[in-house]
Amino acid sequence: MKINKFKLERYFAIYEFSAKYLLSPSDCESLTMKELIDNADADSLRMWQNLKLGYTESMGHPVLREEIARLYHSIEESNVITAVPEEAIFITMHALLEKDDHVIIIDPVYQSLKEIPASIGCSITHWRMEEKDNQWHLDLDLLENSINAGTKMLIINFPHNPTGYLPTLEQFNRIIEIARRHDIYIFSDEMYWLLEHGEDMRLPSAVDCYEKAISLFGLSKTFSLPGLRVGWIVTRVEELLCNLSTLKDYTTICGSAPSEILAIMALRQKEAILEANKERIRGNLEAARAFFARHDRLFTWLEPRGGSTAFIKLKPGISVVELCKRIVEEKSIMIVPGEIFDYEGNYFRVGLGRDNFKDILNELEEYVAKL
Ligand SMILES: Cc1ncc(COP(=O)(O)O)c(C=O)c1O
């Protein structure tokens, strides 16, 4: 298989553990083992203490699948397969797509969502997000006009990484209606689900709205547990689940036994974990709005509606790639430029889910004022 380098992951590989500060991570502050265990229920603690470190069930631990199914309305345990989130993207694209299939993908996008279909030989239409009135927008007519007889799949990601874009329920329903009318699959990457910036903004999972939807979710972002490497696909497309487990035999075969039990613990602490992350994001959003307003001669703040990232515009005159390079070299602060998402224009990502976000802005204040 020929596949391009994953630019974002290669960028993180250079700086994630060498730069002193990260301004652009997409995950929320990680939980410690102690925090997770201290708040665990008696049943999952018992499972943890008696855990045998053997191979696990290919579709995922039955109790974990049961807990996952509870997040949805139309899903039973049998509609769930667990996988590392990135692996879930890989095996789903390989299970459903073939050379020359046409796929429509929102743009910018987490690279594997477009790179894997491209490596399979699909033809791709990039459904480009645009900024207008200090917010991000998707044109639904553009989606409708991009569909042709060979269109097999639409790939969406709401709340969106990196822009924080989230459609309204009405817009989301229209996307589903368009897909249904043309009988195309929706691959809905919902890795930032439940992190909407207002309760009334939350969308249902695509899997609960559409019979040909495949929804991806996991513990890496919303649940502050990227190190567990636990994610899942839920779908009502029965034959796909079977194909996914067959493909998984060539990736991880099954999940990690300790991670599965820790994942059960986390799902049972959902409300507390979510509340802490929403509080973090609320505080960081306030600080970000104030910081970028103070420096509005340089930046245009583009308000995110959900998730733990924002995609901000650096005004013309300075190259964002150049600026990110200078800042990491001189201040040891890593910032991801939009070019890493193959998105033209002078944008960069900030991550709103970490505890040291405000400290990093303080570190940057003087530097930015002198630009
Ligand atoms: C939109 C999106 N999907 C999938 C993933 C993959 O998640 P993981 O790194 O936990 O495999 C990420 C990670 O950043 C992401 O942002």
PDB file of C-alpha atoms in Angstrom, residues 16 26-40 44 48 64 83-86 191-193 195 217-232 256 258-274 276-277 280 308 353-354:
ATOM      1  CA  GLU A  16       5.219  16.576  21.467  1.00  0.00           C
ATOM      2  CA  SER A  26      -6.507  18.332  20.453  1.00  0.00           C
ATOM      3  CA  ASP A  27      -7.034  16.187  23.536  1.00  0.00           C
ATOM      4  CA  CYS A  28      -8.154  17.339  26.975  1.00  0.00           C
ATOM      5  CA  GLU A  29      -5.910  17.163  30.054  1.00  0.00           C
ATOM      6  CA  SER A  30      -5.205  13.453  30.614  1.00  0.00           C
ATOM      7  CA  LEU A  31      -6.538  11.746  33.705  1.00  0.00           C
ATOM      8  CA  THR A  32      -4.084  10.009  36.005  1.00  0.00           C
ATOM      9  CA  MET A  33      -4.452   6.343  36.834  1.00  0.00           C
ATOM     10  CA  LYS A  34      -5.099   7.367  40.448  1.00  0.00           C
ATOM     11  CA  GLU A  35      -7.944   9.712  39.497  1.00  0.00           C
ATOM     12  CA  LEU A  36      -9.601   7.031  37.398  1.00  0.00           C
ATOM     13  CA  ILE A  37      -9.223   4.264  39.979  1.00  0.00           C
ATOM     14  CA  ASP A  38     -10.154   6.453  42.986  1.00  0.00           C
ATOM     15  CA  ASN A  39     -13.494   7.232  41.372  1.00  0.00           C
ATOM     16  CA  ALA A  40     -14.213   3.743  40.039  1.00  0.00           C
ATOM     17  CA  SER A  44     -15.153  -2.362  37.716  1.00  0.00           C
ATOM     18  CA  TRP A  48      -9.552  -4.680  37.539  1.00  0.00           C
ATOM     19  CA  LEU A  64     -17.515  -2.511  27.566  1.00  0.00           C
ATOM     20  CA  ALA A  83     -10.748  -0.628  18.034  1.00  0.00           C
ATOM     21  CA  VAL A  84      -8.073   2.020  18.478  1.00  0.00           C
ATOM     22  CA  PRO A  85      -9.710   5.137  16.928  1.00  0.00           C
ATOM     23  CA  GLU A  86      -7.108   5.480  14.193  1.00  0.00           C
ATOM     24  CA  MET A 191     -14.268  11.880  18.409  1.00  0.00           C
ATOM     25  CA  TYR A 192     -15.182  15.270  19.983  1.00  0.00           C
ATOM     26  CA  TRP A 193     -18.839  14.440  20.643  1.00  0.00           C
ATOM     27  CA  LEU A 195     -17.872  18.604  24.031  1.00  0.00           C
ATOM     28  CA  PHE A 217     -16.131   7.672  18.985  1.00  0.00           C
ATOM     29  CA  GLY A 218     -13.617   6.853  21.696  1.00  0.00           C
ATOM     30  CA  LEU A 219     -11.923   7.891  24.900  1.00  0.00           C
ATOM     31  CA  SER A 220      -9.015   9.944  23.499  1.00  0.00           C
ATOM     32  CA  LYS A 221     -10.536  13.444  23.520  1.00  0.00           C
ATOM     33  CA  THR A 222     -13.841  13.838  25.393  1.00  0.00           C
ATOM     34  CA  PHE A 223     -12.812  11.335  28.079  1.00  0.00           C
ATOM     35  CA  SER A 224      -9.213  12.523  28.628  1.00  0.00           C
ATOM     36  CA  LEU A 225      -7.754   9.045  28.094  1.00  0.00           C
ATOM     37  CA  PRO A 226      -5.789   8.967  24.810  1.00  0.00           C
ATOM     38  CA  GLY A 227      -3.217   6.608  26.319  1.00  0.00           C
ATOM     39  CA  LEU A 228      -5.786   3.820  26.668  1.00  0.00           C
ATOM     40  CA  ARG A 229      -6.101   3.690  22.851  1.00  0.00           C
ATOM     41  CA  VAL A 230      -9.764   2.748  23.127  1.00  0.00           C
ATOM     42  CA  GLY A 231     -12.315   3.689  20.504  1.00  0.00           C
ATOM     43  CA  TRP A 232     -15.236   2.071  18.737  1.00  0.00           C
ATOM     44  CA  SER A 256      -5.657  -4.422  25.385  1.00  0.00           C
ATOM     45  CA  PRO A 258      -6.192  -3.485  31.035  1.00  0.00           C
ATOM     46  CA  SER A 259      -7.406  -0.705  28.737  1.00  0.00           C
ATOM     47  CA  GLU A 260     -10.783  -2.383  28.344  1.00  0.00           C
ATOM     48  CA  ILE A 261     -11.425  -2.437  32.093  1.00  0.00           C
ATOM     49  CA  LEU A 262     -10.171   1.131  32.541  1.00  0.00           C
ATOM     50  CA  ALA A 263     -12.490   2.124  29.681  1.00  0.00           C
ATOM     51  CA  ILE A 264     -15.477   0.579  31.500  1.00  0.00           C
ATOM     52  CA  MET A 265     -14.507   2.568  34.611  1.00  0.00           C
ATOM     53  CA  ALA A 266     -14.282   5.786  32.576  1.00  0.00           C
ATOM     54  CA  LEU A 267     -17.645   5.336  30.855  1.00  0.00           C
ATOM     55  CA  ARG A 268     -19.235   4.828  34.272  1.00  0.00           C
ATOM     56  CA  GLN A 269     -17.713   8.163  35.394  1.00  0.00           C
ATOM     57  CA  LYS A 270     -18.862   9.934  32.249  1.00  0.00           C
ATOM     58  CA  GLU A 271     -20.667  12.873  33.865  1.00  0.00           C
ATOM     59  CA  ALA A 272     -17.765  13.868  36.140  1.00  0.00           C
ATOM     60  CA  ILE A 273     -15.122  13.556  33.404  1.00  0.00           C
ATOM     61  CA  LEU A 274     -17.253  15.526  30.952  1.00  0.00           C
ATOM     62  CA  ALA A 276     -14.354  18.797  34.227  1.00  0.00           C
ATOM     63  CA  ASN A 277     -13.460  19.021  30.541  1.00  0.00           C
ATOM     64  CA  ARG A 280     -11.640  23.581  31.323  1.00  0.00           C
ATOM     65  CA  SER A 308     -11.423  21.162  22.101  1.00  0.00           C
ATOM     66  CA  GLY A 353      -8.498  21.288  26.653  1.00  0.00           C
ATOM     67  CA  ARG A 354      -5.291  21.554  28.649  1.00  0.00           C
TER      68      ARG A 354
END
